[in-house]
Amino acid sequence: MSGLTAHGFFRAIVQTRGNLALQAYGEFCGMKGKATSFDIAYLAGVSQSTVSRALRDSPAVNQETKDKIFAIAKQLNYKVDKNASNLRKQCSGTLALLLFEDPTVDDSQINPFFLSMLGSITRACTKRGHDLLISFQQLSNDWHADYEDSKKADGIILLGYGDYIDYEEKLQQLLAQQTHFVCWGAQVEGHPEFTIRSNNREGGRQAATHLLELGYRSFAFIGIASDHAPEFFERYQGYLEVLAEHGIRPQDVPQFDAISTEQAGYSATQQLFAAGHRPRAIFTASDLIAIGVIRAVQAAGLRVPEDVAVVGFDDIPMASFCTPPLTTIQQNTTLAGEMLVVNLLKLIAQESISQTEIEPKMIVRRSCGSTQVTSTS
Amino acid sequence: MSGLTAHGFFRAIVQTRGNLALQAYGEFCGMKGKATSFDIAYLAGVSQSTVSRALRDSPAVNQETKDKIFAIAKQLNYKVDKNASNLRKQCSGTLALLLFEDPTVDDSQINPFFLSMLGSITRACTKRGHDLLISFQQLSNDWHADYEDSKKADGIILLGYGDYIDYEEKLQQLLAQQTHFVCWGAQVEGHPEFTIRSNNREGGRQAATHLLELGYRSFAFIGIASDHAPEFFERYQGYLEVLAEHGIRPQDVPQFDAISTEQAGYSATQQLFAAGHRPRAIFTASDLIAIGVIRAVQAAGLRVPEDVAVVGFDDIPMASFCTPPLTTIQQNTTLAGEMLVVNLLKLIAQESISQTEIEPKMIVRRSCGSTQVTSTS
DNA sequence: CTGAAAGCGCTTACAG
DNA sequence: CTGAAAGCGCTTACAG
């Protein structure tokens, strides 16, 4: 098929000149268009079907034939055309990662937590021989969730969501279209197997327990605490739970909304103070918020942790570099990325999914005044 | 073509029942396999060629016909099969990003500088309607540089390199295969148009100038200073240049190798001290190194900046969070990512490339003792 | 173990 | 403005 004219010309040469001409043929292919399986077939003196089988290492091909074909393929620098192969096989060996970001003023900075997730997802994909397509979504009308529809990807990983209420709608759409997808954090109604998430409630409990152990008795929470941000909400609830167990009533724990940015944490803290609250300890829904809180506390002339203790959530790289270093609840992004990929692959292969939850881990640093700091090498 | 049997059955229904049946047909397609352009053609009563033209908004199609086709396509949730379309068009609308990392002990953490590049590259791609494939390279034998050969991508962006000497070989390979690529930082022999880079020499000059202005007179450099890491080497040279202009001889500026990790910076600093040097100011090849240097200085019982001033390079997010906040030379990652994508696209389109260099910018914080801190909102 | 043939779903000359 | 046809480069029954 390929090169019925020009390639045919070279084939004639090959026939008369032998090995040397193979090189000429190869160089020719290097110059104008890539070699195809037909070219290899011609040079090896076999059919194109046999080449295709040999290259995929089918057991139905003679070893000698295989060797010859591999040698020629290598010499021509032949690579299977993925578009043709995918078209025929009706799958792509590719996963798509859709990253939704909270809208920020300066949108050059991505949430560092998602960044490390991105890192581990990429690794997990590579490890399993899959490619990864990445796209940032503006959460506007145009969801590029058509990656699977357009056959560019076999499935989709969803990371981050602006307002969860808006997000849920989109999720339902994916469900209706029978798209293969997994998402981080947000539960899909009726489909727990589509989600990988931290045990956020437990994380909130750990934060509260740590603060209580250090003797604090007045608390606050900074971060959205509603269905608009279910993960934050769960952290908040776990926190309140433990506080309640120790006689501190929810109505005595002021809460101010903040999306996951430093700026939002800063503003919310100003509001907290403006409302007359002076909590001794603040649990925040994320490290980015915590960093903003710390700045606001310091800007108000108070010290962390001497006047106000602060606990974050995530354990982003920055957490250990703030002043003071931030005590936080770590989410294991390596494991999370791994599970996201593994579970999606299982979903695509119609296998059943076992694990979907990740245990949070308390990382003690200086921001709460504890003297027993978690050692991290 | 598609569904000669089952689809044909529905076609019959459509003919007798009209509009309502279109929905049935749509649902049918939703259940088993996606709709194709043939399905739309059938439903619209036109040829498949016309559907294909209409969907790409060809001016050669009647507006009425277009409207009808668009409506049906939407109803069937039709999406062009990219594999088929790419196979036919022989291009992919996709760029591949190959990330090479310095080998680190804990390889879960990616260099934050590359992470922000990744962010801006992704954005730049999205902005131009291209998809982005991402892969981490182990810089072992298997270069996945066959992205273009296998038609998965139209071109490749190279970010990071271990040892530049090893790397250069690979570059030559890409060159020989006529792969379209651009790379960050590393110059390609004879092809300046393939590289986007900071003016590293100028960055080194700025660091030296700043330190001299603050009155320091004894210096050191931490970071590889050889052809194995050309970018670092240039920074070093710019630094030495300015120092030399002020009467400080290169041989009086101790230099210790470090790859771009905190750990390497820490070790190199220990070596510096062990060799008996006590420089008043240290310029480092990267922020990650600088952070390690600061830790080592503090571990030696000295203060930054009172006893030793430290300047970094990159301005990664962490730089503003260290103690003390790090004075550094900023590389504009937003612009860099943008240029990488734009230039690669130009290369693919055979257009000429104008800009390839980015100007570094001094960001003054506390780590050198300056009282005039750069304001960053 | 190997080959001839069909077909994946598009795009694009070519002809009208 | 529209249609019939070829073909992009594979994979995989089917037959031998």
Coordinates of C-alpha atoms in Angstrom, one line a residue, chain A residues 163-346:
Chain A
D163 CA -17.8 24.8 43.7
Y164 CA -18.9 21.2 44.3
I165 CA -22.5 22.0 43.7
D166 CA -21.7 23.1 40.1
Y167 CA -19.4 20.2 39.8
E168 CA -21.9 17.5 40.6
E169 CA -23.9 18.3 37.5
K170 CA -20.9 17.6 35.3
L171 CA -20.3 14.4 37.1
Q172 CA -23.8 13.3 36.3
Q173 CA -23.1 14.0 32.7
L174 CA -20.1 11.8 32.7
L175 CA -22.1 9.1 34.4
A176 CA -24.8 9.4 31.7
Q177 CA -22.3 9.2 28.9
Q178 CA -20.8 6.1 30.5
T179 CA -17.4 7.7 30.6
H180 CA -14.7 5.9 32.5
F181 CA -13.5 8.2 35.3
V182 CA -12.2 8.5 38.8
C183 CA -12.1 11.6 40.9
W184 CA -10.2 12.9 43.8
G185 CA -12.0 13.9 46.9
A186 CA -15.5 14.4 45.7
Q187 CA -18.0 11.6 46.2
V188 CA -20.1 10.6 43.2
E189 CA -23.6 10.0 44.3
G190 CA -24.2 6.3 44.4
H191 CA -20.8 5.4 43.0
P192 CA -18.2 5.2 45.8
E193 CA -16.0 3.2 43.6
F194 CA -15.3 6.3 41.4
T195 CA -13.7 8.3 44.2
I196 CA -10.3 8.2 45.9
R197 CA -10.2 10.3 49.0
S198 CA -8.5 10.9 52.3
N199 CA -10.4 10.0 55.4
N200 CA -11.0 13.7 56.0
R201 CA -13.1 13.3 59.0
E202 CA -10.3 11.4 60.7
G203 CA -7.9 14.1 59.7
G204 CA -10.1 16.7 61.4
R205 CA -10.2 14.5 64.5
Q206 CA -6.5 14.2 64.6
A207 CA -6.1 18.0 64.4
A208 CA -8.5 18.5 67.3
T209 CA -6.9 15.8 69.4
H210 CA -3.5 17.3 68.9
L211 CA -4.6 20.7 69.9
L212 CA -6.5 19.4 73.0
E213 CA -3.5 17.5 74.1
L214 CA -1.5 20.6 74.0
G215 CA -4.0 22.2 76.4
Y216 CA -5.8 24.6 74.1
R217 CA -9.4 25.3 75.0
S218 CA -10.6 27.9 72.5
F219 CA -10.8 27.1 68.9
A220 CA -11.7 28.3 65.4
F221 CA -11.9 26.8 61.9
I222 CA -11.0 28.6 58.7
G223 CA -12.3 27.1 55.4
I224 CA -15.5 26.5 53.6
A225 CA -17.7 24.3 55.7
S226 CA -20.7 23.3 53.5
D227 CA -21.6 21.1 50.7
H228 CA -19.9 23.5 48.3
A229 CA -16.6 21.9 49.5
P230 CA -17.3 18.5 50.9
E231 CA -13.8 17.6 51.8
F232 CA -13.3 20.8 53.8
F233 CA -16.7 20.1 55.4
E234 CA -15.7 16.7 56.6
R235 CA -12.5 18.0 58.1
Y236 CA -14.6 20.6 59.9
Q237 CA -17.0 17.9 61.1
G238 CA -14.3 15.6 62.4
Y239 CA -12.8 18.6 64.3
L240 CA -16.1 19.5 65.9
E241 CA -16.8 15.9 66.8
V242 CA -13.7 15.6 68.9
L243 CA -14.1 19.0 70.4
A244 CA -17.7 18.1 71.3
E245 CA -16.4 15.0 73.0
H246 CA -14.4 17.3 75.2
G247 CA -17.3 19.6 76.0
I248 CA -16.7 22.3 73.5
R249 CA -19.9 23.1 71.7
P250 CA -20.0 23.8 67.9
Q251 CA -21.5 27.2 68.5
D252 CA -18.4 28.1 70.4
V253 CA -16.1 27.3 67.5
P254 CA -16.2 30.3 65.1
Q255 CA -15.9 29.3 61.4
F256 CA -15.1 31.6 58.5
D257 CA -15.2 30.6 54.8
A258 CA -12.1 30.4 52.7
I259 CA -11.3 28.7 49.4
S260 CA -7.9 27.1 49.3
T261 CA -5.6 30.1 48.8
E262 CA -3.3 32.1 51.0
Q263 CA -5.3 35.2 50.2
A264 CA -8.6 33.7 51.3
G265 CA -7.0 32.5 54.6
Y266 CA -5.7 35.9 55.2
S267 CA -9.0 37.6 54.7
A268 CA -11.0 35.1 56.7
T269 CA -8.7 35.6 59.6
Q270 CA -9.2 39.3 59.4
Q271 CA -12.9 38.7 59.5
L272 CA -12.5 36.4 62.5
F273 CA -10.6 39.0 64.4
A274 CA -13.0 41.8 63.3
A275 CA -15.9 39.8 64.7
G276 CA -14.1 39.9 68.1
H277 CA -13.0 36.3 68.3
R278 CA -9.6 35.5 69.8
P279 CA -9.2 31.7 69.5
R280 CA -6.1 30.2 71.0
A281 CA -6.0 27.5 68.2
I282 CA -7.1 27.6 64.6
F283 CA -7.6 24.5 62.4
T284 CA -7.6 25.3 58.7
A285 CA -9.0 23.4 55.7
S286 CA -5.6 23.5 53.8
D287 CA -2.0 24.5 54.2
L288 CA -2.4 27.3 51.7
I289 CA -5.2 28.7 53.9
A290 CA -3.0 28.1 57.0
I291 CA -0.2 30.1 55.5
G292 CA -2.5 33.0 55.0
V293 CA -3.8 32.6 58.5
I294 CA -0.3 32.7 59.9
R295 CA 0.4 35.9 58.0
A296 CA -2.8 37.5 59.2
V297 CA -2.1 36.5 62.8
Q298 CA 1.4 38.0 62.6
A299 CA 0.1 41.1 60.9
A300 CA -2.3 41.5 63.8
G301 CA 0.8 41.7 66.1
L302 CA 0.3 38.2 67.5
R303 CA 2.8 35.3 67.5
V304 CA 2.4 31.7 66.2
P305 CA 2.3 29.5 68.2
E306 CA 2.7 31.6 71.4
D307 CA -0.5 33.5 70.9
V308 CA -2.3 31.4 68.3
A309 CA -1.7 27.8 67.3
V310 CA -2.3 26.9 63.6
V311 CA -2.9 23.5 62.0
G312 CA -2.9 23.0 58.3
F313 CA -4.0 20.2 56.0
D314 CA -2.2 18.6 53.0
D315 CA 1.5 18.9 54.0
I316 CA 2.6 20.7 50.8
P317 CA 6.3 21.2 50.4
M318 CA 6.0 24.8 51.7
A319 CA 4.6 23.7 55.0
S320 CA 8.0 22.8 56.3
F321 CA 9.4 26.1 55.1
C322 CA 7.0 28.6 56.7
T323 CA 7.9 30.4 59.8
P324 CA 7.1 28.7 62.1
P325 CA 7.1 25.4 60.2
L326 CA 3.5 24.2 59.9
T327 CA 1.9 21.4 61.9
T328 CA -0.4 19.7 59.4
I329 CA -2.4 16.7 58.4
Q330 CA -0.6 14.9 55.6
Q331 CA -2.3 13.5 52.6
N332 CA -0.1 10.8 51.0
T333 CA 0.0 12.1 47.4
T334 CA 2.2 9.3 46.1
L335 CA -0.3 6.7 47.3
A336 CA -3.2 8.8 46.1
G337 CA -1.9 9.2 42.6
E338 CA -1.1 5.5 42.4
M339 CA -4.6 4.6 43.5
L340 CA -6.3 7.0 41.1
V341 CA -4.5 5.4 38.2
V342 CA -4.8 1.8 39.4
N343 CA -8.5 2.2 40.1
L344 CA -9.2 3.9 36.8
L345 CA -7.4 1.1 34.9
K346 CA -9.5 -1.4 36.8

